[in-house]
Short mmCIF file of C-alpha atoms and ligand atoms in Angstrom, two decimals:
data_model
loop_
_atom_site.label_atom_id
_atom_site.label_comp_id
_atom_site.label_asym_id
_atom_site.label_seq_id
_atom_site.Cartn_x
_atom_site.Cartn_y
_atom_site.Cartn_z
CA MET A 1 -35.12 -43.69 184.29
CA GLU A 2 -37.36 -45.65 186.56
CA THR A 3 -39.08 -48.49 184.70
CA LYS A 4 -42.34 -49.63 185.87
CA THR A 5 -42.82 -53.13 186.56
CA LYS A 6 -46.36 -54.78 186.69
CA LYS A 7 -47.17 -56.14 190.29
CA MET A 8 -46.80 -59.86 190.59
CA PRO A 9 -50.39 -61.49 191.61
CA LEU A 10 -49.35 -63.90 194.56
CA LYS A 11 -52.59 -65.99 194.83
CA GLY A 12 -52.43 -68.93 192.18
CA LEU A 13 -48.73 -69.35 192.76
CA THR A 14 -47.47 -72.73 193.86
CA LEU A 15 -44.67 -72.87 196.61
CA ASP A 16 -42.01 -73.39 193.90
CA GLU A 17 -43.20 -70.23 192.24
CA LEU A 18 -43.75 -68.55 195.30
CA LYS A 19 -39.79 -69.31 196.07
CA ASP A 20 -38.84 -68.09 192.45
CA PHE A 21 -40.81 -64.76 193.32
CA PHE A 22 -38.86 -63.94 196.48
CA VAL A 23 -35.39 -64.70 194.78
CA SER A 24 -36.27 -62.51 192.11
CA ILE A 25 -36.90 -59.54 194.48
CA ASP A 26 -33.53 -60.48 196.68
CA GLU A 27 -35.01 -62.02 199.34
CA PRO A 28 -34.57 -65.57 200.81
CA LYS A 29 -36.81 -68.72 199.67
CA PHE A 30 -38.15 -69.00 203.43
CA ARG A 31 -40.12 -66.14 203.04
CA ALA A 32 -42.15 -67.95 200.61
CA THR A 33 -43.36 -70.30 203.17
CA GLN A 34 -44.48 -67.74 205.54
CA VAL A 35 -46.24 -65.79 202.67
CA PHE A 36 -47.87 -69.20 201.33
CA ASN A 37 -49.17 -69.98 205.04
CA TRP A 38 -50.75 -66.51 205.46
CA MET A 39 -52.56 -66.21 201.99
CA TYR A 40 -53.74 -70.00 201.69
CA ASN A 41 -54.05 -71.15 205.28
CA HIS A 42 -54.91 -67.82 207.17
CA LYS A 43 -56.60 -66.53 204.15
CA ALA A 44 -55.14 -62.88 204.64
CA VAL A 45 -56.49 -60.40 202.38
CA SER A 46 -53.63 -57.55 202.94
CA PHE A 47 -49.83 -57.79 203.40
CA ASP A 48 -50.17 -56.07 206.90
CA GLU A 49 -51.90 -59.13 208.50
CA MET A 50 -48.75 -61.05 207.74
CA LEU A 51 -47.19 -60.61 211.46
CA ASN A 52 -43.93 -62.64 211.26
CA VAL A 53 -42.82 -60.79 208.02
CA SER A 54 -41.01 -57.28 208.70
CA LYS A 55 -42.55 -54.14 208.13
CA SER A 56 -40.10 -53.15 205.38
CA LEU A 57 -40.71 -56.53 203.57
CA ARG A 58 -44.62 -55.95 203.68
CA GLU A 59 -43.90 -52.59 202.19
CA LYS A 60 -41.68 -53.99 199.58
CA LEU A 61 -44.33 -56.66 198.82
CA ALA A 62 -47.32 -54.25 198.39
CA GLU A 63 -44.94 -52.25 195.96
CA PHE A 64 -44.13 -55.38 193.86
CA ALA A 65 -46.94 -57.76 194.54
CA LEU A 66 -50.58 -58.29 194.37
CA LEU A 67 -52.71 -60.28 197.07
CA ASN A 68 -56.12 -60.30 196.16
CA THR A 69 -57.75 -61.28 192.50
CA LEU A 70 -61.58 -61.18 193.46
CA GLU A 71 -63.88 -58.76 195.46
CA ILE A 72 -67.18 -60.09 197.04
CA HIS A 73 -69.79 -58.05 194.89
CA SER A 74 -72.83 -59.35 196.79
CA THR A 75 -74.03 -62.54 198.45
CA LYS A 76 -77.45 -64.43 198.72
CA THR A 77 -78.48 -66.98 201.29
CA SER A 78 -81.48 -69.49 200.38
CA SER A 79 -83.89 -69.36 203.02
CA GLN A 80 -84.81 -72.87 202.28
CA ASN A 81 -81.55 -74.74 203.14
CA GLY A 82 -78.66 -72.18 204.01
CA THR A 83 -77.08 -72.44 200.27
CA LYS A 84 -75.15 -69.35 199.74
CA LYS A 85 -74.35 -67.85 196.27
CA PHE A 86 -71.30 -65.50 195.94
CA LEU A 87 -71.16 -63.01 193.18
CA PHE A 88 -67.42 -61.73 192.54
CA SER A 89 -65.75 -59.43 190.70
CA THR A 90 -62.55 -60.04 189.05
CA LEU A 91 -60.03 -56.86 189.12
CA GLU A 92 -60.83 -56.02 185.59
CA GLY A 93 -64.62 -56.10 186.63
CA ASN A 94 -65.70 -59.24 185.34
CA LYS A 95 -68.43 -61.35 187.08
CA ILE A 96 -68.35 -64.91 188.34
CA GLU A 97 -70.74 -66.85 190.84
CA SER A 98 -69.84 -69.65 193.30
CA VAL A 99 -71.98 -71.58 195.68
CA VAL A 100 -71.77 -73.00 199.21
CA ILE A 101 -74.34 -75.83 199.81
CA PRO A 102 -74.25 -76.77 203.85
CA GLU A 103 -75.50 -80.26 204.36
CA LEU A 104 -75.84 -82.49 207.51
CA LYS A 105 -72.18 -83.93 207.19
CA ARG A 106 -70.56 -81.90 204.77
CA VAL A 107 -70.20 -78.20 203.30
CA THR A 108 -69.53 -78.39 199.37
CA LEU A 109 -68.28 -75.48 197.62
CA CYS A 110 -68.98 -75.25 193.81
CA LEU A 111 -66.59 -72.98 192.32
CA SER A 112 -66.11 -71.37 188.44
CA THR A 113 -63.23 -71.84 186.32
CA GLN A 114 -64.46 -69.61 183.22
CA VAL A 115 -66.26 -66.19 182.96
CA GLY A 116 -69.16 -67.70 180.88
CA CYS A 117 -68.71 -71.03 179.21
CA PRO A 118 -68.04 -71.61 175.30
CA LEU A 119 -69.68 -75.15 175.42
CA ASP A 120 -73.35 -73.93 174.75
CA CYS A 121 -75.28 -76.93 176.43
CA LYS A 122 -78.88 -76.67 175.70
CA PHE A 123 -79.94 -77.18 178.86
CA CYS A 124 -77.37 -74.89 180.80
CA ALA A 125 -77.98 -71.38 181.78
CA THR A 126 -74.21 -70.47 181.80
CA GLY A 127 -74.01 -71.57 178.29
CA LEU A 128 -76.80 -69.39 177.49
CA MET A 129 -74.74 -66.30 178.50
CA GLY A 130 -71.70 -66.85 176.28
CA TYR A 131 -68.03 -67.19 176.84
CA LYS A 132 -65.77 -64.39 178.25
CA LYS A 133 -62.34 -65.61 179.38
CA ASN A 134 -60.46 -68.34 181.14
CA LEU A 135 -60.05 -67.55 185.31
CA THR A 136 -56.62 -67.51 186.11
CA ALA A 137 -55.37 -69.98 188.82
CA GLY A 138 -55.40 -67.27 191.56
CA GLU A 139 -58.96 -66.23 190.50
CA ILE A 140 -60.17 -70.05 190.74
CA PHE A 141 -58.05 -70.41 194.44
CA ASP A 142 -59.41 -67.27 195.46
CA GLN A 143 -63.14 -68.46 195.30
CA TYR A 144 -62.35 -71.00 197.91
CA LEU A 145 -60.47 -68.59 200.19
CA LEU A 146 -63.11 -66.00 200.20
CA THR A 147 -65.98 -68.23 200.56
CA GLN A 148 -64.48 -69.89 203.32
CA LYS A 149 -63.72 -66.83 205.28
CA ASN A 150 -67.33 -65.94 204.76
CA PHE A 151 -68.77 -69.07 205.88
CA ASP A 152 -69.42 -70.20 209.35
CA ARG A 153 -68.93 -73.96 208.55
CA PRO A 154 -65.52 -75.61 207.44
CA ILE A 155 -65.97 -76.28 203.50
CA THR A 156 -65.16 -80.31 203.30
CA ASN A 157 -65.72 -80.80 199.63
CA ILE A 158 -64.89 -78.87 196.35
CA VAL A 159 -66.67 -79.42 193.19
CA TYR A 160 -65.47 -77.56 189.76
CA MET A 161 -69.00 -77.34 188.76
CA GLY A 162 -69.79 -73.76 188.38
CA MET A 163 -69.47 -71.71 185.23
CA GLY A 164 -67.22 -72.77 182.74
CA GLU A 165 -65.64 -76.22 181.34
CA PRO A 166 -62.66 -76.70 183.69
CA LEU A 167 -60.72 -78.85 180.85
CA LEU A 168 -60.83 -76.07 178.33
CA ASN A 169 -58.99 -73.89 181.05
CA PHE A 170 -56.50 -76.89 181.64
CA GLN A 171 -53.35 -74.91 182.89
CA ASN A 172 -54.94 -72.84 185.30
CA THR A 173 -57.38 -75.54 186.71
CA LEU A 174 -54.29 -77.81 187.39
CA LYS A 175 -52.33 -74.99 188.96
CA SER A 176 -55.24 -74.58 191.54
CA LEU A 177 -55.18 -78.21 192.15
CA GLU A 178 -51.39 -78.24 192.84
CA ILE A 179 -51.80 -75.56 195.58
CA PHE A 180 -54.57 -77.95 197.23
CA LYS A 181 -52.53 -80.66 196.78
CA GLU A 182 -49.16 -79.06 198.28
CA GLU A 183 -48.29 -80.51 201.97
CA MET A 184 -48.37 -77.20 203.55
CA THR A 185 -52.06 -76.52 202.42
CA LYS A 186 -54.39 -76.81 205.11
CA GLY A 187 -58.19 -78.07 205.03
CA ILE A 188 -58.79 -79.70 201.76
CA SER A 189 -56.81 -82.76 200.33
CA LEU A 190 -57.51 -83.79 196.57
CA LYS A 191 -59.59 -86.73 197.50
CA LYS A 192 -62.33 -84.31 198.35
CA VAL A 193 -61.95 -82.30 195.03
CA THR A 194 -64.27 -83.35 191.79
CA ILE A 195 -63.47 -82.00 188.33
CA SER A 196 -66.62 -81.96 186.26
CA THR A 197 -66.41 -82.06 182.61
CA ALA A 198 -68.43 -81.96 179.53
CA GLY A 199 -65.92 -84.47 177.92
CA ILE A 200 -62.60 -83.07 176.53
CA ALA A 201 -61.33 -86.54 175.70
CA PRO A 202 -57.53 -85.58 175.20
CA LYS A 203 -57.32 -83.41 178.40
CA ILE A 204 -59.20 -86.37 180.51
CA LYS A 205 -56.26 -88.27 179.51
CA GLU A 206 -53.74 -85.65 180.33
CA LEU A 207 -55.33 -85.10 183.93
CA ALA A 208 -54.86 -88.83 184.41
CA ASP A 209 -51.28 -88.35 183.87
CA SER A 210 -50.75 -85.33 185.71
CA GLY A 211 -50.64 -87.29 189.08
CA LEU A 212 -53.54 -85.02 190.58
CA LYS A 213 -55.49 -87.59 191.86
CA VAL A 214 -58.79 -85.61 191.91
CA ARG A 215 -62.67 -87.12 191.48
CA LEU A 216 -63.64 -86.99 188.02
CA ALA A 217 -67.48 -86.52 186.96
CA PHE A 218 -68.47 -86.53 183.72
CA SER A 219 -71.58 -84.84 182.43
CA LEU A 220 -73.22 -87.47 180.44
CA HIS A 221 -76.67 -86.74 180.03
CA SER A 222 -77.32 -89.23 176.96
CA CYS A 223 -75.74 -92.41 175.87
CA PHE A 224 -76.67 -92.03 172.35
CA GLU A 225 -74.16 -89.82 170.28
CA PRO A 226 -77.18 -88.07 168.12
CA ILE A 227 -79.14 -87.02 170.97
CA ARG A 228 -75.86 -85.98 173.28
CA SER A 229 -74.93 -83.80 169.87
CA LYS A 230 -78.15 -82.15 169.93
CA ILE A 231 -78.14 -81.03 173.73
CA MET A 232 -74.10 -80.62 173.83
CA PRO A 233 -72.47 -79.59 170.80
CA ILE A 234 -69.14 -80.29 172.01
CA ASN A 235 -70.04 -83.93 171.57
CA GLU A 236 -69.51 -83.12 167.62
CA LYS A 237 -65.91 -82.66 168.54
CA TYR A 238 -65.08 -84.87 171.18
CA PRO A 239 -67.77 -87.92 170.79
CA LEU A 240 -68.92 -90.03 173.77
CA ARG A 241 -66.94 -93.20 172.44
CA GLU A 242 -63.80 -91.00 172.56
CA ASN A 243 -64.87 -89.91 176.23
CA ILE A 244 -65.52 -93.19 177.24
CA GLU A 245 -61.84 -94.58 176.20
CA ALA A 246 -60.36 -91.54 178.08
CA LEU A 247 -62.65 -92.25 180.94
CA LYS A 248 -61.81 -95.97 181.15
CA TYR A 249 -57.77 -94.79 181.05
CA TYR A 250 -58.63 -92.17 184.13
CA TYR A 251 -59.94 -95.15 185.94
CA GLU A 252 -57.00 -97.50 185.20
CA LYS A 253 -54.53 -94.63 186.32
CA ASN A 254 -56.33 -93.39 189.43
CA LYS A 255 -58.72 -96.22 190.54
CA THR A 256 -61.45 -93.77 191.66
CA ARG A 257 -64.79 -94.32 190.29
CA ILE A 258 -66.17 -91.98 187.76
CA THR A 259 -69.44 -90.18 188.37
CA PHE A 260 -71.74 -90.02 185.59
CA GLU A 261 -74.06 -86.63 185.78
CA TYR A 262 -77.21 -87.20 184.26
CA VAL A 263 -79.54 -84.45 183.96
CA MET A 264 -83.08 -85.67 183.39
CA LEU A 265 -85.01 -84.33 180.55
CA LYS A 266 -88.37 -85.68 179.66
CA GLY A 267 -88.75 -87.84 176.47
CA LEU A 268 -85.00 -87.09 175.68
CA ASN A 269 -83.04 -89.43 178.12
CA ASP A 270 -85.76 -91.02 180.46
CA ARG A 271 -86.63 -93.85 178.33
CA GLU A 272 -86.28 -97.64 178.34
CA GLU A 273 -83.47 -97.67 175.96
CA ASP A 274 -81.61 -95.18 178.05
CA ILE A 275 -81.76 -97.54 180.97
CA ASN A 276 -80.36 -100.11 179.06
CA MET A 277 -77.47 -98.20 177.70
CA LEU A 278 -76.75 -96.82 181.13
CA VAL A 279 -76.57 -100.44 182.49
CA LYS A 280 -74.30 -101.15 179.50
CA LEU A 281 -72.03 -98.51 180.14
CA THR A 282 -71.61 -98.65 183.86
CA LYS A 283 -70.62 -102.45 183.26
CA ARG A 284 -67.51 -101.23 181.14
CA ILE A 285 -66.62 -98.72 183.59
CA PRO A 286 -66.54 -98.70 187.38
CA SER A 287 -68.79 -95.79 188.30
CA LYS A 288 -72.11 -94.40 189.64
CA ILE A 289 -74.53 -92.16 188.44
CA ASN A 290 -75.85 -89.10 189.79
CA LEU A 291 -79.39 -88.32 188.16
CA ILE A 292 -80.22 -84.61 188.53
CA PRO A 293 -83.49 -82.91 188.55
CA PHE A 294 -83.48 -80.48 185.37
CA ASN A 295 -83.58 -76.97 186.74
CA SER A 296 -85.40 -74.41 184.96
CA LEU A 297 -83.89 -71.90 182.43
CA GLN A 298 -86.85 -69.47 182.52
CA HIS A 299 -85.03 -66.68 184.19
CA MET A 300 -82.79 -66.65 181.15
CA ASN A 301 -85.76 -66.30 178.60
CA PRO A 302 -84.41 -69.23 176.66
CA ILE A 303 -85.02 -69.67 172.79
CA GLY A 304 -84.89 -72.59 170.47
CA LEU A 305 -84.28 -76.37 171.71
CA SER A 306 -83.37 -74.77 175.38
CA SER A 307 -86.84 -73.23 175.45
CA GLU A 308 -88.46 -76.74 174.92
CA LEU A 309 -86.89 -78.88 177.41
CA ILE A 310 -89.05 -80.42 180.08
CA PRO A 311 -87.97 -81.78 183.50
CA THR A 312 -88.84 -85.39 184.12
CA THR A 313 -91.06 -85.56 187.10
CA ARG A 314 -89.80 -86.48 190.44
CA LYS A 315 -91.75 -89.78 190.46
CA LYS A 316 -90.46 -90.69 187.12
CA ILE A 317 -87.00 -90.03 188.31
CA GLU A 318 -87.27 -92.24 191.37
CA ASP A 319 -88.59 -94.83 188.99
CA PHE A 320 -85.85 -94.62 186.64
CA ALA A 321 -83.41 -94.99 189.61
CA ASN A 322 -85.23 -97.84 190.90
CA ARG A 323 -85.05 -99.80 187.66
CA LEU A 324 -81.13 -99.05 187.15
CA ARG A 325 -80.67 -100.15 190.73
CA SER A 326 -82.39 -103.53 190.11
CA PHE A 327 -79.43 -104.23 187.46
CA ASN A 328 -77.14 -103.45 190.32
CA VAL A 329 -76.05 -99.77 189.32
CA THR A 330 -75.21 -97.20 191.59
CA VAL A 331 -77.40 -94.59 191.68
CA MET A 332 -77.98 -91.32 193.56
CA VAL A 333 -80.70 -88.61 193.04
CA ARG A 334 -79.55 -85.43 193.73
CA ASP A 335 -81.22 -82.82 195.57
CA THR A 336 -82.03 -79.47 194.22
CA GLN A 337 -80.40 -76.82 196.32
CA GLY A 338 -80.76 -73.27 196.46
CA GLU A 339 -83.35 -72.93 193.20
CA ASP A 340 -84.87 -69.94 195.32
CA ILE A 341 -81.78 -67.94 194.54
CA ASN A 342 -81.00 -69.16 191.08
CA ALA A 343 -77.81 -71.09 192.56
CA ALA A 344 -78.95 -74.83 191.47
CA CYS A 345 -76.97 -76.58 188.92
CA GLY A 346 -76.84 -75.13 185.72
CA GLN A 347 -78.47 -71.89 186.76
CA LEU A 348 -75.46 -69.55 187.35
CA ALA A 349 -75.29 -67.02 184.40
CA ILE A 350 -74.83 -63.34 184.39
CA LYS A 351 -75.40 -60.43 181.99
CA PHE A 352 -72.05 -59.19 180.56
N1 SAH B 401 -68.60 -77.52 182.15
C1 SAH B 401 -68.66 -78.67 183.49
C2 SAH B 401 -69.05 -77.99 184.53
C3 SAH B 401 -70.24 -77.25 184.77
S1 SAH B 401 -71.77 -78.28 184.73
C4 SAH B 401 -69.51 -79.84 183.06
O1 SAH B 401 -70.21 -79.90 181.74
O2 SAH B 401 -69.52 -80.79 183.54
C5 SAH B 401 -71.78 -78.57 186.00
C6 SAH B 401 -73.12 -79.64 186.13
O3 SAH B 401 -74.29 -78.94 186.18
C7 SAH B 401 -73.42 -80.71 184.95
O4 SAH B 401 -73.37 -81.93 185.39
C8 SAH B 401 -74.41 -79.99 184.25
O5 SAH B 401 -74.54 -80.83 183.54
C9 SAH B 401 -75.30 -79.89 185.51
N2 SAH B 401 -76.19 -78.75 184.84
C10 SAH B 401 -76.10 -77.72 183.63
N3 SAH B 401 -77.64 -77.32 183.59
C11 SAH B 401 -78.46 -77.72 184.30
C12 SAH B 401 -79.61 -77.42 184.61
N4 SAH B 401 -80.50 -76.53 183.96
N5 SAH B 401 -80.32 -78.20 185.80
C13 SAH B 401 -79.46 -79.05 186.45
N6 SAH B 401 -78.16 -79.43 186.34
C14 SAH B 401 -77.62 -78.81 185.07
#
């Protein structure tokens, strides 16, 4: 009797895993190198594109394996600065978003790691939509392949700052990084990849031990535990002090400066005492601070605390930055990109 086997999704496999797959279908290992190159470098979307693979093997692959993990549902481009938002469907019909942000000297891709997010940060649109599932390593990596294929400049930087908390989808996030790290993979080195986390302290340490030397951004938003817990409920489980220990550990292991992200919220975290605490914190950990103008959540019809949050004015953000600089803190004020298409930080959300 014929047994029906499930097709093996190939995107998301590392080179070693791909070799194991070819052995499992009685093919030589070197085929893995060829297919790896077609998938991840040529960004092939069908086995028929793989010209140095024989027709019979291409047919065999079509029978036993799956290549694509995502489909482009729609795209929107900002008329202000060319920021392009991609809406993808996973094979089972979930929707996720990625954003490509072109600047003068670099092009940054912001990609998602989960469908929705379980963290419920009060200032973030994704938090308001709830959580559905972890993305597979293939679905994470495919966002890079498909956005690059559909963008006319080369992507130079990748930030894991879209929907979801990467460190709560730890294995798949790591696997996607391993593919970027693989010597054969062209285009992006791990030095140009940033993982952003709301602070899952034990996983920050695990990431430090993984040998994957990515840059780490920490969504700080307040140096005061009670205020941080109010706007980021995950702080109850992994308080700031535990995360600070983990970040120090990360720095010691990797010697890359930590980026603190700080969404500016009027009256909540833009006060004099916030400046003092930020100065103290950045003295303890080699780091820089990104001040982020708070992007409106109005398109989500927020309720409760989320509806009460007010952006700090641009002038006040600049003053806050300058005060920090007077204490020799490295500070950047982030430009808001793609607000006209709801593609700015913290605006990614889809109705399930
Ligand atoms: N879960 C991860 C990655 C997603 S959030 C994390 O928390 O870091 C990515 C960045 O967008 C974070 O720094 C987050 O604080 C910021 N952000 C979220 N909502 C925002 C909003 N409404 N306006 C501006 N930035 C926001």
